[in-house]
Short mmCIF file of C-alpha atoms in Angstrom, two decimals:
data_model
loop_
_atom_site.label_atom_id
_atom_site.label_comp_id
_atom_site.label_asym_id
_atom_site.label_seq_id
_atom_site.Cartn_x
_atom_site.Cartn_y
_atom_site.Cartn_z
CA MET A 2 -5.31 24.37 -21.49
CA ILE A 3 -6.22 21.40 -23.71
CA GLU A 4 -2.42 20.61 -23.98
CA THR A 5 -2.00 20.29 -20.26
CA LEU A 6 -5.11 18.01 -20.22
CA LEU A 7 -3.56 15.59 -23.02
CA ILE A 8 -0.15 15.56 -21.29
CA SER A 9 -1.74 14.64 -18.02
CA VAL A 10 -3.93 11.88 -19.60
CA LEU A 11 -0.72 10.54 -21.40
CA ILE A 12 1.17 10.38 -18.31
CA ILE A 13 -1.59 8.51 -16.48
CA ALA A 14 -1.79 6.15 -19.47
CA ILE A 15 1.93 5.34 -19.36
CA ALA A 16 1.94 4.91 -15.48
CA MET A 17 -1.17 2.37 -16.03
CA ALA A 18 0.55 0.71 -18.98
CA LEU A 19 3.95 0.04 -16.83
CA LEU A 20 1.54 -1.18 -14.05
CA LEU A 21 -0.03 -3.47 -16.15
CA ILE A 22 3.27 -4.73 -17.42
CA LYS A 23 4.45 -5.56 -13.98
CA VAL A 24 1.13 -7.47 -13.23
CA LEU A 25 1.74 -9.38 -16.27
CA PHE A 26 5.18 -10.55 -15.87
CA LYS A 27 5.45 -10.79 -12.19
CA LYS A 28 5.23 -14.22 -10.47
CA ASN A 29 1.76 -15.12 -9.62
CA GLY A 30 0.59 -11.66 -11.14
CA ARG A 31 -0.28 -9.71 -7.83
CA PHE A 32 1.27 -6.81 -6.15
CA SER A 33 2.81 -7.17 -2.78
CA SER A 34 0.54 -6.36 0.14
CA GLN A 35 1.23 -2.47 1.29
CA HIS A 36 -0.32 -3.21 4.87
CA ILE A 37 2.04 -2.49 7.67
CA HIS A 38 0.81 -5.70 9.50
CA ASP A 39 1.70 -7.97 6.57
CA SER A 40 5.52 -6.69 6.44
CA GLU A 41 8.02 -9.03 8.08
CA ALA A 42 10.31 -5.96 8.74
CA MET A 43 7.87 -3.91 10.48
CA LYS A 44 6.90 -6.91 12.80
CA GLU A 45 10.49 -7.41 13.62
CA ARG A 46 10.67 -3.83 14.59
CA GLY A 47 7.47 -4.02 16.72
CA ILE A 48 5.47 -1.84 14.66
CA HIS A 49 1.90 -2.41 14.39
CA CYS A 50 -1.01 -0.72 12.22
CA VAL A 51 -2.80 1.81 14.04
CA ILE A 52 -6.04 -0.31 14.48
CA ASP A 53 -3.98 -3.15 16.07
CA GLN A 54 -2.48 -0.55 18.27
CA ASP A 55 -5.71 0.93 19.06
CA ARG A 56 -7.35 -2.57 19.98
CA GLU A 57 -4.35 -3.31 22.46
CA ALA A 58 -4.79 0.21 24.09
CA ARG A 59 -8.58 -0.45 24.52
CA GLN A 60 -7.65 -3.80 26.15
CA LYS A 61 -5.13 -2.28 28.39
CA GLY A 62 -7.64 0.33 29.40
CA LYS A 63 -5.08 3.16 28.17
CA ALA A 64 -7.02 4.36 24.94
CA TYR A 65 -7.17 8.19 25.57
#
């Protein structure tokens, strides 16, 4: 059981180190936004986040 715990902690530590490297060496030191409303490809396809879709449906009176 302790071996499984140590392996899990090691895997998590490696993943965190790789994320840190990405932040340190990436320009501006930030991750890109993962929100749908910030994606140009999604905007081109007319796909909105659920909050925007709900707001539009409520304004049109079609929110069921």
